[in-house]
mmCIF file of C-alpha atoms in Angstrom:
data_model
loop_
_atom_site.group_PDB
_atom_site.id
_atom_site.type_symbol
_atom_site.label_atom_id
_atom_site.label_comp_id
_atom_site.label_asym_id
_atom_site.label_seq_id
_atom_site.Cartn_x
_atom_site.Cartn_y
_atom_site.Cartn_z
ATOM 1 C CA MET F 28 29.502 27.840 -0.142
ATOM 2 C CA ALA F 29 30.891 28.051 3.387
ATOM 3 C CA ASP F 30 33.602 25.699 4.616
ATOM 4 C CA PRO F 31 32.583 22.780 6.837
ATOM 5 C CA PHE F 32 33.295 23.444 10.505
ATOM 6 C CA ILE F 33 33.240 21.829 13.918
ATOM 7 C CA SER F 34 30.194 23.356 15.582
ATOM 8 C CA GLU F 35 30.419 21.586 18.944
ATOM 9 C CA PHE F 36 32.689 19.100 20.691
ATOM 10 C CA GLN F 37 33.310 17.543 24.079
ATOM 11 C CA THR F 38 36.573 16.047 25.316
ATOM 12 C CA THR F 39 36.074 15.995 29.105
ATOM 13 C CA GLY F 40 33.178 13.582 29.530
ATOM 14 C CA ASP F 41 33.935 10.148 30.939
ATOM 15 C CA ASN F 42 32.138 8.278 28.183
ATOM 16 C CA GLY F 43 29.949 10.738 26.305
ATOM 17 C CA ASN F 44 32.434 12.638 24.162
ATOM 18 C CA PHE F 45 31.461 13.700 20.668
ATOM 19 C CA VAL F 46 32.300 16.048 17.835
ATOM 20 C CA GLU F 47 29.589 17.755 15.788
ATOM 21 C CA VAL F 48 30.225 18.968 12.246
ATOM 22 C CA ARG F 49 27.993 21.408 10.395
ATOM 23 C CA VAL F 50 27.998 21.860 6.606
ATOM 24 C CA ASP F 51 25.864 23.709 4.074
ATOM 25 C CA GLU F 52 22.625 21.921 3.242
ATOM 26 C CA GLY F 53 23.248 19.205 0.653
ATOM 27 C CA TYR F 54 27.070 19.362 0.999
ATOM 28 C CA ASP F 55 28.721 16.096 -0.129
ATOM 29 C CA VAL F 56 30.534 14.817 2.975
ATOM 30 C CA SER F 57 31.804 11.559 1.477
ATOM 31 C CA ASP F 58 35.434 12.753 1.581
ATOM 32 C CA LEU F 59 35.248 14.543 4.942
ATOM 33 C CA ARG F 60 36.973 12.905 7.894
ATOM 34 C CA ILE F 61 37.577 13.644 11.577
ATOM 35 C CA ALA F 62 41.011 12.648 12.877
ATOM 36 C CA TYR F 63 41.391 12.042 16.620
ATOM 37 C CA TYR F 64 44.628 13.180 18.263
ATOM 38 C CA ASN F 65 45.907 12.270 21.716
ATOM 39 C CA ASN F 66 47.896 14.397 24.159
ATOM 40 C CA GLY F 67 51.144 13.498 22.430
ATOM 41 C CA GLY F 68 49.989 14.746 19.050
ATOM 42 C CA GLU F 69 49.614 11.272 17.576
ATOM 43 C CA ARG F 70 46.742 10.570 15.237
ATOM 44 C CA MET F 71 44.845 7.680 16.768
ATOM 45 C CA GLN F 72 42.191 7.147 14.109
ATOM 46 C CA ALA F 73 40.238 8.910 11.377
ATOM 47 C CA VAL F 74 36.507 8.351 10.926
ATOM 48 C CA ASN F 75 33.931 9.445 8.382
ATOM 49 C CA LEU F 76 30.957 11.597 9.307
ATOM 50 C CA GLY F 77 28.382 8.848 8.969
ATOM 51 C CA ALA F 78 24.675 9.542 8.576
ATOM 52 C CA ILE F 79 23.130 12.983 8.857
ATOM 53 C CA ASP F 80 21.743 13.722 12.333
ATOM 54 C CA GLY F 81 19.752 16.858 11.678
ATOM 55 C CA GLY F 82 19.449 20.103 9.805
ATOM 56 C CA GLY F 83 18.187 23.615 10.095
ATOM 57 C CA ALA F 84 18.908 27.190 9.169
ATOM 58 C CA THR F 85 22.603 26.665 9.646
ATOM 59 C CA GLY F 86 22.960 23.589 7.436
ATOM 60 C CA ASP F 87 23.233 19.811 7.801
ATOM 61 C CA VAL F 88 24.533 18.375 11.064
ATOM 62 C CA TYR F 89 26.666 15.281 11.681
ATOM 63 C CA VAL F 90 27.564 13.919 15.114
ATOM 64 C CA ILE F 91 30.539 11.576 15.511
ATOM 65 C CA SER F 92 31.026 9.498 18.647
ATOM 66 C CA SER F 93 32.649 6.316 17.301
ATOM 67 C CA GLY F 94 36.213 5.093 17.636
ATOM 68 C CA PRO F 95 38.643 6.081 20.443
ATOM 69 C CA ILE F 96 36.885 9.410 20.954
ATOM 70 C CA ASN F 97 37.060 9.211 24.756
ATOM 71 C CA SER F 98 40.858 9.370 24.502
ATOM 72 C CA ALA F 99 40.846 12.204 21.971
ATOM 73 C CA ARG F 100 42.146 15.610 23.038
ATOM 74 C CA ALA F 101 42.062 17.351 19.651
ATOM 75 C CA PHE F 102 40.132 16.991 16.405
ATOM 76 C CA ALA F 103 41.153 17.685 12.816
ATOM 77 C CA LEU F 104 38.404 18.146 10.223
ATOM 78 C CA TYR F 105 39.806 17.514 6.759
ATOM 79 C CA ASP F 106 39.120 16.412 3.191
ATOM 80 C CA ARG F 107 40.812 13.069 2.544
ATOM 81 C CA ASN F 108 40.843 13.686 -1.219
ATOM 82 C CA THR F 109 42.453 17.134 -1.314
ATOM 83 C CA GLY F 110 44.234 16.923 2.038
ATOM 84 C CA GLU F 111 42.820 20.312 3.092
ATOM 85 C CA VAL F 112 42.531 20.678 6.859
ATOM 86 C CA PHE F 113 39.565 22.904 7.641
ATOM 87 C CA GLN F 114 40.120 22.960 11.402
ATOM 88 C CA PHE F 115 42.384 21.528 14.087
ATOM 89 C CA VAL F 116 40.883 22.320 17.485
ATOM 90 C CA SER F 117 41.372 21.435 21.129
ATOM 91 C CA SER F 118 40.176 22.674 24.509
ATOM 92 C CA GLY F 119 42.302 23.840 27.443
ATOM 93 C CA GLN F 120 45.612 22.909 25.812
ATOM 94 C CA THR F 121 47.412 23.013 22.506
ATOM 95 C CA ILE F 122 48.345 19.827 20.681
ATOM 96 C CA ASN F 123 51.275 19.632 18.263
ATOM 97 C CA ALA F 124 50.417 17.072 15.603
ATOM 98 C CA ILE F 125 53.319 14.793 14.703
ATOM 99 C CA ASN F 126 51.534 12.748 12.045
ATOM 100 C CA GLY F 127 48.253 12.406 10.176
ATOM 101 C CA PRO F 128 46.474 15.124 8.187
ATOM 102 C CA ALA F 129 47.392 17.919 10.647
ATOM 103 C CA SER F 130 51.064 16.918 10.856
ATOM 104 C CA GLY F 131 53.233 19.926 11.732
ATOM 105 C CA GLU F 132 50.267 22.013 12.865
ATOM 106 C CA THR F 133 49.416 23.254 16.350
ATOM 107 C CA SER F 134 45.792 23.004 17.384
ATOM 108 C CA ASP F 135 43.693 26.063 18.132
ATOM 109 C CA ASP F 136 42.891 26.058 21.850
ATOM 110 C CA VAL F 137 39.348 27.436 21.683
ATOM 111 C CA GLY F 138 38.633 27.609 25.423
ATOM 112 C CA THR F 139 38.024 25.361 28.401
ATOM 113 C CA HIS F 140 35.171 23.107 29.426
ATOM 114 C CA THR F 141 34.821 20.613 32.246
ATOM 115 C CA GLY F 142 32.693 17.644 33.211
ATOM 116 C CA SER F 143 29.470 17.569 31.212
ATOM 117 C CA GLN F 144 30.137 20.845 29.343
ATOM 118 C CA SER F 145 31.108 21.231 25.694
ATOM 119 C CA MET F 146 32.585 23.867 23.399
ATOM 120 C CA GLN F 147 30.176 25.331 20.830
ATOM 121 C CA SER F 148 30.458 27.673 17.863
ATOM 122 C CA ASP F 149 27.570 29.558 16.262
ATOM 123 C CA ASP F 150 29.652 31.573 13.790
ATOM 124 C CA GLY F 151 31.187 29.042 11.450
ATOM 125 C CA GLY F 152 34.022 28.033 13.799
ATOM 126 C CA GLN F 153 35.436 31.533 14.211
ATOM 127 C CA THR F 154 34.815 31.641 17.968
ATOM 128 C CA TYR F 155 33.673 29.164 20.622
ATOM 129 C CA TYR F 156 31.990 29.406 23.993
ATOM 130 C CA THR F 157 31.439 26.994 26.868
ATOM 131 C CA GLN F 158 28.080 25.230 26.524
ATOM 132 C CA SER F 159 26.674 24.064 29.881
ATOM 133 C CA SER F 160 24.028 21.864 28.216
ATOM 134 C CA PRO F 161 25.615 19.997 25.282
ATOM 135 C CA ASN F 162 23.188 19.581 22.387
ATOM 136 C CA PRO F 163 24.785 17.385 19.720
ATOM 137 C CA GLY F 164 22.746 17.034 16.572
ATOM 138 C CA SER F 165 20.262 19.768 17.333
ATOM 139 C CA ALA F 166 19.473 22.702 15.163
ATOM 140 C CA PRO F 167 18.026 25.789 16.793
ATOM 141 C CA PRO F 168 14.324 25.059 17.442
ATOM 142 C CA PRO F 169 11.686 26.847 15.349
ATOM 143 C CA CYS F 170 10.475 30.030 17.017
ATOM 144 C CA PHE F 171 8.062 32.944 16.741
ATOM 145 C CA LEU F 172 9.505 36.440 16.857
ATOM 146 C CA ARG F 173 8.344 38.490 19.824
ATOM 147 C CA GLY F 174 5.216 40.456 18.918
ATOM 148 C CA THR F 175 3.651 37.688 16.806
ATOM 149 C CA ARG F 176 -0.116 37.468 17.368
ATOM 150 C CA ILE F 177 -1.436 33.984 18.192
ATOM 151 C CA ARG F 178 -5.157 33.209 18.068
ATOM 152 C CA VAL F 179 -6.653 32.047 21.375
ATOM 153 C CA PRO F 180 -10.290 31.027 22.048
ATOM 154 C CA ASP F 181 -11.295 34.566 23.054
ATOM 155 C CA GLY F 182 -9.348 36.510 20.431
ATOM 156 C CA TRP F 183 -5.673 37.239 19.907
ATOM 157 C CA ARG F 184 -2.655 37.409 22.200
ATOM 158 C CA ARG F 185 0.982 38.275 21.549
ATOM 159 C CA VAL F 186 3.199 35.223 21.880
ATOM 160 C CA GLU F 187 5.242 36.781 24.705
ATOM 161 C CA GLN F 188 2.009 37.231 26.709
ATOM 162 C CA LEU F 189 1.144 33.527 26.625
ATOM 163 C CA ARG F 190 1.798 31.335 29.657
ATOM 164 C CA LYS F 191 1.988 27.630 30.407
ATOM 165 C CA GLY F 192 -1.563 26.268 30.632
ATOM 166 C CA ASP F 193 -3.073 28.867 28.299
ATOM 167 C CA PHE F 194 -5.156 27.508 25.420
ATOM 168 C CA VAL F 195 -4.385 28.348 21.806
ATOM 169 C CA CYS F 196 -6.460 27.628 18.692
ATOM 170 C CA THR F 197 -5.047 24.804 16.563
ATOM 171 C CA ASN F 198 -6.061 22.933 13.430
ATOM 172 C CA THR F 199 -7.773 20.314 15.618
ATOM 173 C CA GLY F 200 -9.273 22.589 18.271
ATOM 174 C CA PRO F 201 -8.066 24.464 21.383
ATOM 175 C CA LYS F 202 -5.032 22.951 23.121
ATOM 176 C CA ALA F 203 -3.107 23.875 26.259
ATOM 177 C CA ILE F 204 0.499 25.056 26.178
ATOM 178 C CA ARG F 205 2.781 22.626 28.014
ATOM 179 C CA TRP F 206 5.994 24.640 27.855
ATOM 180 C CA ILE F 207 7.253 28.004 26.578
ATOM 181 C CA ALA F 208 10.855 29.007 26.018
ATOM 182 C CA ARG F 209 12.399 32.388 25.268
ATOM 183 C CA ARG F 210 15.684 33.024 23.498
ATOM 184 C CA ALA F 211 17.330 36.423 22.915
ATOM 185 C CA ILE F 212 19.946 36.644 20.160
ATOM 186 C CA ASP F 213 22.414 39.457 19.518
ATOM 187 C CA PHE F 214 23.436 39.117 15.872
ATOM 188 C CA SER F 215 26.629 41.087 16.384
ATOM 189 C CA SER F 216 28.051 37.877 17.883
ATOM 190 C CA HIS F 217 25.716 35.234 16.465
ATOM 191 C CA ASP F 218 25.299 33.561 13.074
ATOM 192 C CA ALA F 219 23.315 35.990 10.889
ATOM 193 C CA ARG F 220 21.646 33.047 9.152
ATOM 194 C CA ASP F 221 19.412 32.726 12.231
ATOM 195 C CA LYS F 222 17.866 36.159 11.576
ATOM 196 C CA PRO F 223 14.069 36.008 11.202
ATOM 197 C CA TRP F 224 12.197 35.792 7.922
ATOM 198 C CA ARG F 225 8.982 37.674 7.142
ATOM 199 C CA ILE F 226 6.093 36.150 5.199
ATOM 200 C CA ARG F 227 3.738 38.644 3.582
ATOM 201 C CA ALA F 228 0.189 38.040 2.413
ATOM 202 C CA ALA F 229 -1.509 39.870 -0.442
ATOM 203 C CA ASP F 230 -3.688 41.808 2.019
ATOM 204 C CA GLY F 231 -0.622 43.181 3.844
ATOM 205 C CA ARG F 232 -0.578 40.793 6.787
ATOM 206 C CA HIS F 233 2.793 39.364 7.774
ATOM 207 C CA VAL F 234 4.348 37.042 10.316
ATOM 208 C CA ASP F 235 8.008 36.910 11.426
ATOM 209 C CA LEU F 236 9.582 33.511 12.140
ATOM 210 C CA SER F 237 12.960 31.886 12.666
ATOM 211 C CA PRO F 238 14.383 30.477 9.398
ATOM 212 C CA GLN F 239 13.650 26.831 10.184
ATOM 213 C CA HIS F 240 10.079 27.434 11.343
ATOM 214 C CA ARG F 241 7.584 25.622 9.103
ATOM 215 C CA VAL F 242 4.369 27.038 7.685
ATOM 216 C CA PHE F 243 1.560 25.172 5.940
ATOM 217 C CA VAL F 244 1.890 25.694 2.197
ATOM 218 C CA ASP F 245 0.475 24.598 -1.131
ATOM 219 C CA LEU F 246 2.977 23.490 -3.774
ATOM 220 C CA ALA F 247 1.490 24.574 -7.094
ATOM 221 C CA GLY F 248 -1.814 22.886 -6.279
ATOM 222 C CA ARG F 249 -0.196 19.443 -6.343
ATOM 223 C CA THR F 250 0.634 18.750 -2.700
ATOM 224 C CA SER F 251 0.597 20.534 0.632
ATOM 225 C CA GLY F 252 2.366 20.340 3.963
ATOM 226 C CA LEU F 253 4.787 22.119 6.272
ATOM 227 C CA LEU F 254 7.797 23.853 4.710
ATOM 228 C CA PRO F 255 10.562 25.902 6.424
ATOM 229 C CA VAL F 256 10.285 29.604 5.630
ATOM 230 C CA ARG F 257 13.941 29.714 4.575
ATOM 231 C CA LEU F 258 12.971 27.637 1.528
ATOM 232 C CA MET F 259 10.404 30.208 0.360
ATOM 233 C CA PRO F 260 12.448 33.203 -0.903
ATOM 234 C CA HIS F 261 9.748 34.138 -3.443
ATOM 235 C CA SER F 262 7.247 34.943 -0.662
ATOM 236 C CA CYS F 263 9.561 35.683 2.270
ATOM 237 C CA GLN F 264 12.459 37.962 3.036
ATOM 238 C CA ARG F 265 15.053 38.041 5.782
ATOM 239 C CA ILE F 266 14.678 40.870 8.299
ATOM 240 C CA GLY F 267 17.836 42.852 9.017
ATOM 241 C CA LEU F 268 17.477 42.991 12.800
ATOM 242 C CA LYS F 269 20.456 43.503 15.101
ATOM 243 C CA ARG F 270 18.731 41.626 17.912
ATOM 244 C CA ALA F 271 15.816 39.234 18.082
ATOM 245 C CA VAL F 272 13.772 37.646 20.837
ATOM 246 C CA TYR F 273 12.388 34.249 19.837
ATOM 247 C CA LEU F 274 9.746 32.212 21.652
ATOM 248 C CA HIS F 275 8.600 28.685 20.955
ATOM 249 C CA LEU F 276 5.463 26.885 22.091
ATOM 250 C CA LEU F 277 5.243 23.212 23.005
ATOM 251 C CA LEU F 278 1.868 21.434 23.137
ATOM 252 C CA ASP F 279 0.988 17.815 23.897
ATOM 253 C CA GLU F 280 0.892 17.229 20.158
ATOM 254 C CA HIS F 281 2.620 18.859 17.252
ATOM 255 C CA SER F 282 -0.028 21.274 15.979
ATOM 256 C CA ILE F 283 -0.719 24.099 13.557
ATOM 257 C CA VAL F 284 -1.713 27.419 15.112
ATOM 258 C CA ASP F 285 -3.068 30.661 13.724
ATOM 259 C CA ALA F 286 -0.213 33.204 13.718
ATOM 260 C CA ASN F 287 -1.654 36.466 12.384
ATOM 261 C CA GLY F 288 -3.736 34.499 9.905
ATOM 262 C CA PHE F 289 -0.955 32.169 8.765
ATOM 263 C CA ALA F 290 -0.961 28.424 9.505
ATOM 264 C CA VAL F 291 2.269 27.897 11.477
ATOM 265 C CA GLU F 292 3.570 24.871 13.390
ATOM 266 C CA THR F 293 4.248 24.543 17.097
ATOM 267 C CA LEU F 294 7.453 22.914 18.327
ATOM 268 C CA LEU F 295 8.052 19.362 17.060
ATOM 269 C CA ILE F 296 10.647 17.701 19.262
ATOM 270 C CA GLY F 297 11.103 14.209 17.865
ATOM 271 C CA ALA F 298 14.196 12.227 18.752
ATOM 272 C CA GLN F 299 16.117 15.350 19.823
ATOM 273 C CA ALA F 300 13.985 15.958 22.930
ATOM 274 C CA ASP F 301 16.762 15.233 25.411
ATOM 275 C CA THR F 302 19.220 17.524 23.626
ATOM 276 C CA ILE F 303 16.822 20.466 23.161
ATOM 277 C CA LEU F 304 14.600 20.464 26.236
ATOM 278 C CA PRO F 305 15.739 21.404 29.747
ATOM 279 C CA PRO F 306 15.247 18.855 32.557
ATOM 280 C CA ASN F 307 11.974 20.469 33.715
ATOM 281 C CA ALA F 308 10.292 20.322 30.297
ATOM 282 C CA PRO F 309 7.666 17.614 29.600
ATOM 283 C CA ARG F 310 8.677 14.450 27.749
ATOM 284 C CA ASP F 311 5.305 12.644 27.453
ATOM 285 C CA LEU F 312 4.534 14.161 24.069
ATOM 286 C CA SER F 313 3.269 12.890 20.735
ATOM 287 C CA LEU F 314 6.024 12.827 18.115
ATOM 288 C CA VAL F 315 3.660 12.594 15.122
ATOM 289 C CA PRO F 316 3.852 15.605 12.744
ATOM 290 C CA ALA F 317 0.616 17.558 12.344
ATOM 291 C CA ALA F 318 1.021 17.484 8.543
ATOM 292 C CA PRO F 319 3.489 16.128 5.973
ATOM 293 C CA ILE F 320 6.960 17.621 6.417
ATOM 294 C CA LEU F 321 8.139 19.021 3.088
ATOM 295 C CA ARG F 322 11.777 19.381 2.035
ATOM 296 C CA ARG F 323 13.737 21.182 -0.642
ATOM 297 C CA SER F 324 13.421 18.164 -2.928
ATOM 298 C CA ASP F 325 9.615 18.381 -2.706
ATOM 299 C CA LEU F 326 9.763 22.046 -3.623
ATOM 300 C CA ARG F 327 11.931 21.365 -6.663
ATOM 301 C CA SER F 328 9.826 18.441 -7.875
ATOM 302 C CA GLN F 329 6.680 20.589 -7.801
ATOM 303 C CA GLY F 330 8.077 23.508 -9.759
ATOM 304 C CA GLY F 331 9.639 25.550 -6.956
ATOM 305 C CA ALA F 332 6.608 27.648 -5.972
ATOM 306 C CA ALA F 333 5.167 27.439 -2.444
ATOM 307 C CA TYR F 334 2.144 29.448 -1.354
ATOM 308 C CA PRO F 335 1.246 29.880 2.331
ATOM 309 C CA ILE F 336 -2.282 28.695 3.090
ATOM 310 C CA PRO F 337 -4.280 30.923 5.464
ATOM 311 C CA PHE F 338 -5.207 29.267 8.750
ATOM 312 C CA SER F 339 -8.896 29.827 7.970
ATOM 313 C CA ASP F 340 -8.558 27.777 4.760
ATOM 314 C CA LEU F 341 -6.781 24.993 6.640
ATOM 315 C CA LYS F 342 -9.666 24.829 9.111
ATOM 316 C CA HIS F 343 -12.121 24.609 6.216
ATOM 317 C CA GLN F 344 -10.115 21.729 4.717
ATOM 318 C CA ALA F 345 -10.095 19.885 8.057
ATOM 319 C CA ALA F 346 -13.869 20.303 8.406
ATOM 320 C CA ALA F 347 -14.648 19.119 4.875
#
C-alpha cells in the first residue's frame, strides 16, 4: 500500500487556499492530520481530513480548506498515532518547523505558484508542477483511448474523428456531443496507474479505456450497472503503453454509448463540474446517472464476478 501524499495545494490565493490529500482506495484516514505552518515555522493548527471528496484510479481524495489555511505557508501530512510525517511541503520558500509534528524539519520547496495557480503532483508526491487551473477533489475524468470506435447513426467513427455537434448512438437514442476534450499522457513522467485497461469479449473484440471509466456490467445475474474497469481484473488487463491519448465525450445527459460493441458511459460531471471543465464548456447538463453506479462493495457482495454486457443486449433490455 502506497503512503498517503499531498496531491495538490494552494497557498497564494486570497481566500481560496486548500490542500488535497490522496490515499489508496479504502485507506483508513482517521489518524491522518494536516498541520498548518506559518512563515516563522510555527504550527498554527492541525485538522483532520474530513469527508471523502472523490475517488478514481489514483485512490480516494480529501480536500481540506478549514482552519487558518489562508495564513498557511507550509503543510505537514502526518499520522497522529505513530507520529510519522509523510510530507512537509511548501512553495517558493523553505520553512523551518520549530514545533508540532514536523519540529526540527525543513520543508521541501516543491516549486512556485502565484495568484490562482496551485502545485500538483501526479506521481505520489515525488515531483510537483504548477497547475494553472486548480482542481481540488477531482480525479482524472473517464476517457476513451484514441482509436476507439464509437457507433454513430450511419455506422462507426473513431473517437478522435468526432466533433462537437456530431450525433452518437446511446441507450436512449441518438444524442449530440456538447463538448470533447483530448489529453495526452507521457507515462515516463506520469502516474502509471492511469495507464489504460483493455476489456476483451469472447469473440475477440476489445475496447481500451482509462482505469476509472465505467462500463455496463452484470454482477452474477443479481444486479447490473456501471462499474469502473479497474475493478474488473478478471476480464480486463492493463496495457503497458509508454504514452496514451485520451478523449472524453460530454452530452446533455449522462449516457451509455456503443464503444466497439461494449456499453460504455459518457462523461458524468456531477458536483465537480467547475473543477474539471474549462470556462468554455457547457454547464446546463443533467447530473443524473444513466444507470446505477456500482462500487467495489457491490462487487464483493455479489461474489466478485462482473461481466460486461454488450451494447446490443442493453438496447434490447431498454426496449423490453
